[in-house]
Short mmCIF file of C-alpha atoms and ligand atoms in Angstrom, two decimals:
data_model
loop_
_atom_site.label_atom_id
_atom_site.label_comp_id
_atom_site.label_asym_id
_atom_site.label_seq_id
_atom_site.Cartn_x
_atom_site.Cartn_y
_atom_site.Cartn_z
CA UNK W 1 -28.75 26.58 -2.42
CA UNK W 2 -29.21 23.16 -0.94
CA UNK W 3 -28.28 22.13 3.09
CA UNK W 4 -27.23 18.77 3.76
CA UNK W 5 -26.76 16.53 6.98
CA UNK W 6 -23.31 15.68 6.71
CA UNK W 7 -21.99 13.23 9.02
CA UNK W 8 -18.71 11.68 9.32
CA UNK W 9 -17.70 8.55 10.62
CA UNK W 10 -14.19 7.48 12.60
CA UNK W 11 -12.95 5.34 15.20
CA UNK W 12 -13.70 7.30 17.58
CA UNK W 13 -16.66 9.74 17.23
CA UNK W 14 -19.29 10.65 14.79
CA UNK W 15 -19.53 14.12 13.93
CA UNK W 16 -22.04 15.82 12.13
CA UNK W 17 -23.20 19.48 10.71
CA UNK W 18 -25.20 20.97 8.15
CA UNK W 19 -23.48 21.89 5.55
CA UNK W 20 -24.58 24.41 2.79
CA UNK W 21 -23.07 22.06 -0.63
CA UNK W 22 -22.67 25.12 -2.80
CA UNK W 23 -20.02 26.69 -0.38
CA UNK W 24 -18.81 24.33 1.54
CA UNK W 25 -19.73 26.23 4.92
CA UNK W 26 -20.82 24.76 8.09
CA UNK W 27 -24.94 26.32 8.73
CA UNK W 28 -24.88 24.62 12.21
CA UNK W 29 -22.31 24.22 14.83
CA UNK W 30 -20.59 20.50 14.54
CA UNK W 31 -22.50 17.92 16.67
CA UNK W 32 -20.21 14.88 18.20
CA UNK W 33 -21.25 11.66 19.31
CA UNK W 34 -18.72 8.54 20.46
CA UNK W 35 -19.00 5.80 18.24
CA UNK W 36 -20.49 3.13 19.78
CA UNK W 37 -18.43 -0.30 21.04
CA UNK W 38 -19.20 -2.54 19.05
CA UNK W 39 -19.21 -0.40 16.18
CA UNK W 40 -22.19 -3.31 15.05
CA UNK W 41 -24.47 -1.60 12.10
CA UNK W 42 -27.46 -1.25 14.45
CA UNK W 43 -25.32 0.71 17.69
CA UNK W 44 -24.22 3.21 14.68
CA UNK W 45 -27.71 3.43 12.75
CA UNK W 46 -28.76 4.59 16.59
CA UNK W 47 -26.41 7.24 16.67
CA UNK W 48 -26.96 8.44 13.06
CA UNK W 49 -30.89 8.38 14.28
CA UNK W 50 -29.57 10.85 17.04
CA UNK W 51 -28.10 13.05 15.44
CA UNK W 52 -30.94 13.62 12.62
CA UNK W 53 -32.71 14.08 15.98
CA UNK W 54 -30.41 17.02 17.23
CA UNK W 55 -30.38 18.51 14.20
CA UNK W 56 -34.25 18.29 14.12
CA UNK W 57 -33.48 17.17 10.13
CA UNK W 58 -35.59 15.84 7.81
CA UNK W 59 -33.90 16.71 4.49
CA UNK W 60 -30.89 14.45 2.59
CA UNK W 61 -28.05 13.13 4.38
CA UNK W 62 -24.56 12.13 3.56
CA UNK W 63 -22.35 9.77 5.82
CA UNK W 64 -18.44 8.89 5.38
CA UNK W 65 -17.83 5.61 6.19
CA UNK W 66 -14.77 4.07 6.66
CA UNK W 67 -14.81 1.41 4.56
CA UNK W 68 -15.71 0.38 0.92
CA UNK W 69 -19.19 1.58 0.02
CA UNK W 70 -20.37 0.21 -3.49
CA UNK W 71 -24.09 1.40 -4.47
CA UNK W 72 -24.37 2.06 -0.41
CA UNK W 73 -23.42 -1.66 0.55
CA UNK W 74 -20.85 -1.86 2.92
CA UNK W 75 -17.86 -4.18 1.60
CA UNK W 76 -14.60 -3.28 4.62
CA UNK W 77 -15.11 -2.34 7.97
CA UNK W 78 -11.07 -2.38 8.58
CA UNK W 79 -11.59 -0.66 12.01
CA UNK W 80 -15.62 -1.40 12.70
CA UNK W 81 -17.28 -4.39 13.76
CA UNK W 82 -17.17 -7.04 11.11
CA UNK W 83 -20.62 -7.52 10.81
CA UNK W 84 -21.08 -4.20 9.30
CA UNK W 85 -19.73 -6.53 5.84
CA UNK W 86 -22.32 -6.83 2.92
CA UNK W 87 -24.80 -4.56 4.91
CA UNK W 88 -26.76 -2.18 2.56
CA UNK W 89 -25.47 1.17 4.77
CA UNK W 90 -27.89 3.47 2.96
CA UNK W 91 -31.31 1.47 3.31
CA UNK W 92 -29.99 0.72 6.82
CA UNK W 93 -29.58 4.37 7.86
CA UNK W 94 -32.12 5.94 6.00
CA UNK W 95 -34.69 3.01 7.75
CA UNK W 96 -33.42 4.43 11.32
CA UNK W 97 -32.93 8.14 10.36
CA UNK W 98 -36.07 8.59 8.32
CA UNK W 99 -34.28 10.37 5.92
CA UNK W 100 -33.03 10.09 2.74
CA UNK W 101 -29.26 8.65 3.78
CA UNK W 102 -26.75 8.31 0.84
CA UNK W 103 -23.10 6.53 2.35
CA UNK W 104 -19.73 6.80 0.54
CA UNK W 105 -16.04 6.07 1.87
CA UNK W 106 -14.68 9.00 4.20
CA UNK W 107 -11.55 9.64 2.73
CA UNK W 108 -13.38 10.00 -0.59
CA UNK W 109 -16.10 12.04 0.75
CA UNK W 110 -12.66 14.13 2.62
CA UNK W 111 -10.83 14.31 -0.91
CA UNK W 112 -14.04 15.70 -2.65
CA UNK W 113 -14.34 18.38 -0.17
CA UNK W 114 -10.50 19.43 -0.50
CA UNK W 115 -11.06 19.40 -4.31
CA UNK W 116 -14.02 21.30 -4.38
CA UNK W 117 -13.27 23.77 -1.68
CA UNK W 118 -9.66 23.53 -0.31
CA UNK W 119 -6.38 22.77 -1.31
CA UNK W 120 -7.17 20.73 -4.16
CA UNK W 121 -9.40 23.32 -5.77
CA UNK W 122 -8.58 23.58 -9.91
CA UNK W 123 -5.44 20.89 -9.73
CA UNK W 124 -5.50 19.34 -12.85
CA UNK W 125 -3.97 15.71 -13.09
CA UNK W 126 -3.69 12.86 -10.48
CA UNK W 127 -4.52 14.29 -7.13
CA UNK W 128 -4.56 12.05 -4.14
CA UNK W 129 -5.80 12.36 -0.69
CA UNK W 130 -4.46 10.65 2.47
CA UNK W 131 -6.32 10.70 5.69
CA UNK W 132 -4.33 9.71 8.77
CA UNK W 133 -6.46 8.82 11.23
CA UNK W 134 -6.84 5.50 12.64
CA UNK W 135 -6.53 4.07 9.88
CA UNK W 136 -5.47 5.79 6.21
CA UNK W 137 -8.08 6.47 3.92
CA UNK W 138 -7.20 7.36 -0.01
CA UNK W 139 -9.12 9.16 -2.63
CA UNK W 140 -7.67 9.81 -6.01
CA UNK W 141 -8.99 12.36 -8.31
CA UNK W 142 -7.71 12.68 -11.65
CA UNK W 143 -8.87 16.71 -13.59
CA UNK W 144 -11.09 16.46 -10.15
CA UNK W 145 -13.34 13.38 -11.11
CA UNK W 146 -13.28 10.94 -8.26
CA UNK W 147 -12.17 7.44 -8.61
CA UNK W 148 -13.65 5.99 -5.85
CA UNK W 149 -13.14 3.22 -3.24
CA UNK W 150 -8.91 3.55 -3.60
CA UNK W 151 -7.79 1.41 -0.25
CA UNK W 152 -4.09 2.48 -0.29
CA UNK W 153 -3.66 2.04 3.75
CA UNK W 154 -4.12 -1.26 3.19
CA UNK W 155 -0.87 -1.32 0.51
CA UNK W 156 1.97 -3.77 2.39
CA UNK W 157 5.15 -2.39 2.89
CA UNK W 158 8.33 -4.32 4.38
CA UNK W 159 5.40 -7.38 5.57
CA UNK W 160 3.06 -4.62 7.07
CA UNK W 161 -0.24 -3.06 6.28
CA UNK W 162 0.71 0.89 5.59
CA UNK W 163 -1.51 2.15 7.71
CA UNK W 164 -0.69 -0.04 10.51
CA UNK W 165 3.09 2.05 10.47
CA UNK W 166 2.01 5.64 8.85
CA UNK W 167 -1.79 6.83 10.57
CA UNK W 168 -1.75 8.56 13.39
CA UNK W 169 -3.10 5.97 15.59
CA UNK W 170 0.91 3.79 14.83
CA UNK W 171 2.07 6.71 15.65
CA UNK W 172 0.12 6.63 19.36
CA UNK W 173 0.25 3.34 19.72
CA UNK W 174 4.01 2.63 18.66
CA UNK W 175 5.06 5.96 20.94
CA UNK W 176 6.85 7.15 17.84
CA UNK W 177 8.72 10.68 18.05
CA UNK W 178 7.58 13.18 14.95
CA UNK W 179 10.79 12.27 13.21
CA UNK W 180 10.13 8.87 13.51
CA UNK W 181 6.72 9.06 12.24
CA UNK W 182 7.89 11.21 9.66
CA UNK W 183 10.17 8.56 7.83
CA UNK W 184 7.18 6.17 7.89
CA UNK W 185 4.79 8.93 6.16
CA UNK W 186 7.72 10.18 3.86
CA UNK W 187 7.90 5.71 3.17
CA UNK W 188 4.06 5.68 2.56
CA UNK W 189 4.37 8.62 0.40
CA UNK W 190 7.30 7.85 -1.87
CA UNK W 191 5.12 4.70 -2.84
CA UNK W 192 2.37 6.68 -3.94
CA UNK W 193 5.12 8.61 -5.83
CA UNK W 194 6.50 5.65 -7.48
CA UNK W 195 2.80 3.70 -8.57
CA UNK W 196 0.98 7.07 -9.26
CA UNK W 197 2.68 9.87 -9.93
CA UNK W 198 0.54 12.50 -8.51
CA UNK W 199 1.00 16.29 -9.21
CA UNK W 200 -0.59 16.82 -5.85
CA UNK W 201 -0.32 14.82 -2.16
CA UNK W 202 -3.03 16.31 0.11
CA UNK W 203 -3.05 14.77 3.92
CA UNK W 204 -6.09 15.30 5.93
CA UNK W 205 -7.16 14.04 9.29
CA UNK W 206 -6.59 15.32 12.65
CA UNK W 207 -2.63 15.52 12.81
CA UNK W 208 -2.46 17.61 9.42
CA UNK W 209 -3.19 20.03 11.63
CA UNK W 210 0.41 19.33 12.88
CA UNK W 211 1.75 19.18 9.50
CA UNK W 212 4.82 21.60 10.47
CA UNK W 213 6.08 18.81 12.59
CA UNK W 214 6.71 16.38 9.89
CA UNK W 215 7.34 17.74 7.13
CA UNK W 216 10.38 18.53 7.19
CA UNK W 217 10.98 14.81 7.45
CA UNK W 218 9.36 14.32 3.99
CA UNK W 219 12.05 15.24 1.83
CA UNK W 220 12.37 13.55 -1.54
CA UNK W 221 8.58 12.92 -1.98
CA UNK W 222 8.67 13.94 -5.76
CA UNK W 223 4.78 15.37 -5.86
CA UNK W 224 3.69 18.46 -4.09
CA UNK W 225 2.86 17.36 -0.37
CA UNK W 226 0.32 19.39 1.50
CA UNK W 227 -2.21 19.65 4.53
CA UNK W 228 -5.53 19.71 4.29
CA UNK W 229 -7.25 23.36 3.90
CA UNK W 230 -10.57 22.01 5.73
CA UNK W 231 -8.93 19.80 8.76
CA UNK W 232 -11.23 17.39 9.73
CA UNK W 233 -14.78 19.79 8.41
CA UNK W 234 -13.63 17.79 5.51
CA UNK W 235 -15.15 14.45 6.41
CA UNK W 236 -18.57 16.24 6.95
CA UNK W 237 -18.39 18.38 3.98
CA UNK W 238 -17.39 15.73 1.89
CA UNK W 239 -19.99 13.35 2.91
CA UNK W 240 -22.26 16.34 2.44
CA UNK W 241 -21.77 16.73 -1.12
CA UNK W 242 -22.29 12.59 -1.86
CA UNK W 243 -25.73 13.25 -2.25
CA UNK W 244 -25.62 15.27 -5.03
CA UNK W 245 -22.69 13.62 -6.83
CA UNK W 246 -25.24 10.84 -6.85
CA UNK W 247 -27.82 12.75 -8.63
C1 BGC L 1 -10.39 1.71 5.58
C2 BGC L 1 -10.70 2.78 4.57
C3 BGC L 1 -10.89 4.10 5.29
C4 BGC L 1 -9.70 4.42 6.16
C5 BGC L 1 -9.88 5.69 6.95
C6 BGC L 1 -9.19 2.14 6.39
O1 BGC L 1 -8.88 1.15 7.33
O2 BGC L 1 -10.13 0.48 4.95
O3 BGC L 1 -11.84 2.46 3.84
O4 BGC L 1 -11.10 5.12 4.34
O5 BGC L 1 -9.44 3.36 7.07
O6 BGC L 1 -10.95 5.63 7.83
#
Protein backbone atom coordinates (compact mmCIF):
# COMPACT_ATOMS: atom_id res chain seq x y z
CA UNK A 1 0.00 0.00 0.00
CA UNK A 2 1.64 3.30 -0.76
CA UNK A 3 -0.07 7.10 0.13
CA UNK A 4 0.73 9.84 -2.03
CA UNK A 5 0.35 13.77 -1.89
CA UNK A 6 -1.63 14.36 -4.79
CA UNK A 7 -2.17 17.79 -5.80
CA UNK A 8 -3.87 19.25 -8.67
CA UNK A 9 -3.41 22.32 -10.36
CA UNK A 10 -6.20 24.77 -12.26
CA UNK A 11 -6.97 28.22 -12.91
CA UNK A 12 -8.42 28.72 -10.12
CA UNK A 13 -7.42 26.67 -7.01
CA UNK A 14 -5.01 24.04 -6.02
CA UNK A 15 -6.40 21.14 -4.44
CA UNK A 16 -4.77 18.49 -2.78
CA UNK A 17 -5.36 14.98 -0.77
CA UNK A 18 -3.69 11.93 0.05
CA UNK A 19 -4.45 9.47 -1.94
CA UNK A 20 -3.93 5.67 -1.26
CA UNK A 21 -2.43 4.68 -5.30
CA UNK A 22 -3.55 1.08 -5.04
CA UNK A 23 -7.32 2.11 -4.73
CA UNK A 24 -7.68 5.18 -5.81
CA UNK A 25 -9.35 6.47 -2.44
CA UNK A 26 -8.98 9.76 -0.87
CA UNK A 27 -7.04 8.95 3.05
CA UNK A 28 -7.51 12.70 3.89
CA UNK A 29 -10.22 15.14 3.31
CA UNK A 30 -9.34 17.43 0.00
CA UNK A 31 -7.35 20.58 0.99
CA UNK A 32 -7.98 23.86 -1.38
CA UNK A 33 -5.89 26.70 -1.84
CA UNK A 34 -6.50 29.77 -4.61
CA UNK A 35 -3.93 29.81 -7.05
CA UNK A 36 -1.96 32.60 -6.69
CA UNK A 37 -2.11 35.90 -9.26
CA UNK A 38 0.47 35.77 -10.98
CA UNK A 39 0.43 32.20 -11.29
CA UNK A 40 4.67 33.00 -11.44
CA UNK A 41 6.57 29.49 -10.53
CA UNK A 42 7.67 30.84 -7.12
CA UNK A 43 3.75 32.21 -5.84
CA UNK A 44 2.75 28.39 -6.77
CA UNK A 45 5.97 26.52 -5.32
CA UNK A 46 4.61 28.63 -2.02
CA UNK A 47 1.38 27.16 -2.12
CA UNK A 48 2.54 23.60 -2.97
CA UNK A 49 5.01 24.28 0.26
CA UNK A 50 1.61 24.90 2.12
CA UNK A 51 -0.06 22.37 1.48
CA UNK A 52 2.83 19.64 2.24
CA UNK A 53 2.58 21.79 5.40
CA UNK A 54 -1.23 21.02 6.09
CA UNK A 55 -0.88 17.76 5.31
CA UNK A 56 2.14 17.55 7.74
CA UNK A 57 3.75 15.29 4.57
CA UNK A 58 6.94 14.22 4.07
CA UNK A 59 6.51 11.25 1.70
CA UNK A 60 6.27 11.46 -2.50
CA UNK A 61 4.18 13.88 -4.19
CA UNK A 62 2.47 14.14 -7.48
CA UNK A 63 1.24 17.55 -9.06
CA UNK A 64 -1.00 18.06 -12.38
CA UNK A 65 0.02 20.82 -14.12
CA UNK A 66 -1.58 22.38 -16.76
CA UNK A 67 0.72 22.49 -19.24
CA UNK A 68 3.37 20.31 -21.06
CA UNK A 69 5.65 18.60 -18.56
CA UNK A 70 8.64 16.72 -20.31
CA UNK A 71 11.13 14.94 -17.69
CA UNK A 72 9.39 17.60 -15.06
CA UNK A 73 10.34 20.79 -17.19
CA UNK A 74 7.63 22.91 -17.80
CA UNK A 75 7.20 23.60 -21.72
CA UNK A 76 3.11 25.56 -21.87
CA UNK A 77 1.66 27.48 -19.30
CA UNK A 78 -1.54 28.26 -21.71
CA UNK A 79 -3.44 29.73 -18.68
CA UNK A 80 -0.32 30.45 -16.03
CA UNK A 81 2.13 33.06 -15.97
CA UNK A 82 4.53 32.75 -18.83
CA UNK A 83 7.47 32.57 -16.94
CA UNK A 84 6.58 29.26 -15.63
CA UNK A 85 8.20 28.21 -19.56
CA UNK A 86 11.43 25.99 -19.49
CA UNK A 87 11.24 25.87 -15.59
CA UNK A 88 12.31 22.42 -14.21
CA UNK A 89 8.66 22.04 -12.13
CA UNK A 90 9.90 19.01 -10.22
CA UNK A 91 13.39 20.32 -8.82
CA UNK A 92 11.45 23.58 -8.30
CA UNK A 93 8.75 22.06 -6.08
CA UNK A 94 10.49 19.44 -4.50
CA UNK A 95 13.31 22.47 -3.45
CA UNK A 96 10.20 24.38 -1.71
CA UNK A 97 8.19 21.30 -0.53
CA UNK A 98 11.06 19.23 0.76
CA UNK A 99 9.70 16.39 -0.71
CA UNK A 100 10.17 14.22 -3.34
CA UNK A 101 7.77 16.21 -6.09
CA UNK A 102 7.24 14.37 -9.47
CA UNK A 103 4.92 16.92 -12.08
CA UNK A 104 2.99 15.61 -15.13
CA UNK A 105 0.13 17.36 -17.30
CA UNK A 106 -3.39 17.35 -15.44
CA UNK A 107 -5.47 16.04 -17.94
CA UNK A 108 -3.03 13.15 -18.23
CA UNK A 109 -2.65 12.66 -14.63
CA UNK A 110 -7.07 12.99 -14.84
CA UNK A 111 -7.14 10.31 -17.78
CA UNK A 112 -4.84 7.86 -15.79
CA UNK A 113 -7.06 8.02 -12.88
CA UNK A 114 -10.34 7.36 -15.05
CA UNK A 115 -8.43 4.43 -16.65
CA UNK A 116 -7.24 2.95 -13.68
CA UNK A 117 -10.21 3.47 -11.47
CA UNK A 118 -13.28 4.93 -13.32
CA UNK A 119 -14.91 4.90 -16.43
CA UNK A 120 -12.09 3.97 -18.46
CA UNK A 121 -11.23 0.92 -16.40
CA UNK A 122 -10.36 -2.35 -18.95
CA UNK A 123 -11.28 -0.26 -22.39
CA UNK A 124 -9.17 -1.65 -24.79
CA UNK A 125 -8.22 0.61 -27.88
CA UNK A 126 -7.89 4.46 -28.26
CA UNK A 127 -9.37 6.03 -25.22
CA UNK A 128 -9.28 9.75 -24.85
CA UNK A 129 -9.88 12.09 -22.08
CA UNK A 130 -11.18 15.70 -22.28
CA UNK A 131 -11.08 17.99 -19.35
CA UNK A 132 -13.22 21.12 -19.62
CA UNK A 133 -12.12 23.41 -17.41
CA UNK A 134 -10.58 26.60 -18.22
CA UNK A 135 -8.94 25.43 -20.62
CA UNK A 136 -9.23 21.60 -22.28
CA UNK A 137 -6.78 19.23 -21.36
CA UNK A 138 -6.37 15.72 -23.49
CA UNK A 139 -4.92 12.43 -22.59
CA UNK A 140 -5.02 9.54 -24.94
CA UNK A 141 -4.55 6.05 -23.87
CA UNK A 142 -4.36 3.38 -26.28
CA UNK A 143 -4.95 -0.77 -24.33
CA UNK A 144 -4.51 1.86 -21.21
CA UNK A 145 -0.79 2.95 -21.86
CA UNK A 146 -0.62 6.70 -21.74
CA UNK A 147 0.62 8.76 -24.54
CA UNK A 148 1.43 11.69 -22.91
CA UNK A 149 1.55 15.49 -23.40
CA UNK A 150 -1.62 15.30 -26.23
CA UNK A 151 -2.59 19.32 -26.41
CA UNK A 152 -5.90 18.87 -28.33
CA UNK A 153 -7.56 22.26 -26.77
CA UNK A 154 -5.19 23.92 -28.52
CA UNK A 155 -6.52 22.14 -32.11
CA UNK A 156 -8.02 25.35 -34.36
CA UNK A 157 -11.32 25.08 -35.48
CA UNK A 158 -13.20 27.69 -37.88
CA UNK A 159 -9.82 30.35 -36.95
CA UNK A 160 -10.19 29.55 -33.14
CA UNK A 161 -8.29 27.71 -30.49
CA UNK A 162 -10.88 24.72 -29.36
CA UNK A 163 -10.76 25.37 -26.11
CA UNK A 164 -11.26 28.97 -26.40
CA UNK A 165 -15.19 27.87 -27.82
CA UNK A 166 -15.72 24.24 -26.01
CA UNK A 167 -14.23 24.52 -21.94
CA UNK A 168 -16.31 25.57 -19.60
CA UNK A 169 -14.75 28.82 -18.95
CA UNK A 170 -16.23 29.92 -23.20
CA UNK A 171 -19.01 28.75 -21.98
CA UNK A 172 -18.97 31.49 -18.81
CA UNK A 173 -17.42 33.89 -20.48
CA UNK A 174 -19.39 33.81 -23.91
CA UNK A 175 -22.88 33.48 -21.65
CA UNK A 176 -23.64 30.48 -23.81
CA UNK A 177 -27.03 28.51 -23.06
CA UNK A 178 -26.36 24.46 -22.54
CA UNK A 179 -27.54 23.94 -26.08
CA UNK A 180 -25.31 26.31 -27.30
CA UNK A 181 -22.40 24.97 -25.58
CA UNK A 182 -23.44 21.71 -26.54
CA UNK A 183 -22.96 22.18 -30.42
CA UNK A 184 -19.46 23.55 -29.67
CA UNK A 185 -18.52 20.27 -27.48
CA UNK A 186 -20.48 17.93 -29.96
CA UNK A 187 -17.89 20.29 -32.83
CA UNK A 188 -14.80 19.57 -30.59
CA UNK A 189 -15.80 16.06 -30.33
CA UNK A 190 -16.65 15.02 -33.88
CA UNK A 191 -12.94 16.15 -34.61
CA UNK A 192 -11.56 13.84 -32.27
CA UNK A 193 -13.90 11.36 -34.04
CA UNK A 194 -12.66 12.10 -37.40
CA UNK A 195 -8.44 12.25 -36.54
CA UNK A 196 -8.65 9.43 -33.87
CA UNK A 197 -11.18 7.24 -33.85
CA UNK A 198 -11.59 6.49 -30.27
CA UNK A 199 -13.74 3.55 -28.91
CA UNK A 200 -14.17 5.66 -25.83
CA UNK A 201 -14.71 9.78 -25.18
CA UNK A 202 -14.41 10.36 -21.40
CA UNK A 203 -15.04 14.26 -20.25
CA UNK A 204 -13.86 15.23 -16.91
CA UNK A 205 -13.70 18.53 -15.15
CA UNK A 206 -16.13 20.31 -13.10
CA UNK A 207 -19.24 20.59 -15.56
CA UNK A 208 -19.18 16.68 -16.30
CA UNK A 209 -20.83 16.75 -13.37
CA UNK A 210 -23.59 18.42 -15.52
CA UNK A 211 -23.19 16.02 -18.23
CA UNK A 212 -27.16 15.43 -18.48
CA UNK A 213 -27.40 18.93 -19.73
CA UNK A 214 -25.48 18.48 -22.85
CA UNK A 215 -25.61 15.54 -23.96
CA UNK A 216 -28.32 15.30 -25.54
CA UNK A 217 -26.83 17.93 -27.80
CA UNK A 218 -24.01 15.49 -28.77
CA UNK A 219 -25.66 13.44 -31.17
CA UNK A 220 -23.65 11.98 -34.03
CA UNK A 221 -20.34 11.77 -32.06
CA UNK A 222 -19.47 8.24 -33.51
CA UNK A 223 -17.34 6.97 -30.20
CA UNK A 224 -18.92 6.26 -26.91
CA UNK A 225 -19.15 9.74 -25.03
CA UNK A 226 -19.11 9.69 -21.28
CA UNK A 227 -18.57 11.65 -17.89
CA UNK A 228 -16.05 11.19 -15.76
CA UNK A 229 -16.62 8.43 -12.85
CA UNK A 230 -14.14 10.45 -10.41
CA UNK A 231 -15.34 14.31 -11.14
CA UNK A 232 -12.69 16.43 -10.39
CA UNK A 233 -10.86 13.63 -7.41
CA UNK A 234 -9.48 12.78 -10.74
CA UNK A 235 -6.88 15.50 -11.05
CA UNK A 236 -5.54 14.52 -7.53
CA UNK A 237 -5.68 10.89 -8.04
CA UNK A 238 -4.16 11.07 -11.20
CA UNK A 239 -1.33 13.19 -10.22
CA UNK A 240 -1.10 10.75 -7.33
CA UNK A 241 -0.28 7.82 -9.28
CA UNK A 242 2.65 9.87 -11.54
CA UNK A 243 4.99 8.91 -9.08
CA UNK A 244 4.89 5.49 -9.51
CA UNK A 245 4.33 5.39 -13.28
CA UNK A 246 7.75 6.98 -13.07
CA UNK A 247 9.31 4.21 -11.23
C1 LIG B 1 -3.12 23.39 -21.51
C2 LIG B 1 -3.08 21.91 -21.25
C3 LIG B 1 -3.94 21.60 -20.04
C4 LIG B 1 -5.33 22.14 -20.22
C5 LIG B 1 -6.21 21.92 -19.01
C6 LIG B 1 -4.55 23.82 -21.67
O1 LIG B 1 -4.61 25.19 -21.93
O2 LIG B 1 -2.39 23.72 -22.66
O3 LIG B 1 -1.77 21.47 -21.04
O4 LIG B 1 -3.97 20.20 -19.85
O5 LIG B 1 -5.30 23.53 -20.50
O6 LIG B 1 -5.73 22.55 -17.88
Amino acid sequence: MTHVLGIDIGGSGMKAAVVDTATGDFVTSKHRIKTPRPATPEAMADVARQLVDHFEWTGQVGVGFPGVIQNGIVRTAANLDKSWIDVDGDRLFTDACGCDVVMINDADAAGLAEVRFGVGEDVRGVVIMLTLGTGIGSAVFVDGQLVPNTEFGHLIMDGEIAEDRASSRAKDDRELSWEAWGAEVRAFLMEMDKLFWPELIMLGGGISKQFEHFSPYLEGVRASVKPAEQFNRAGIVGAALCPSTHG
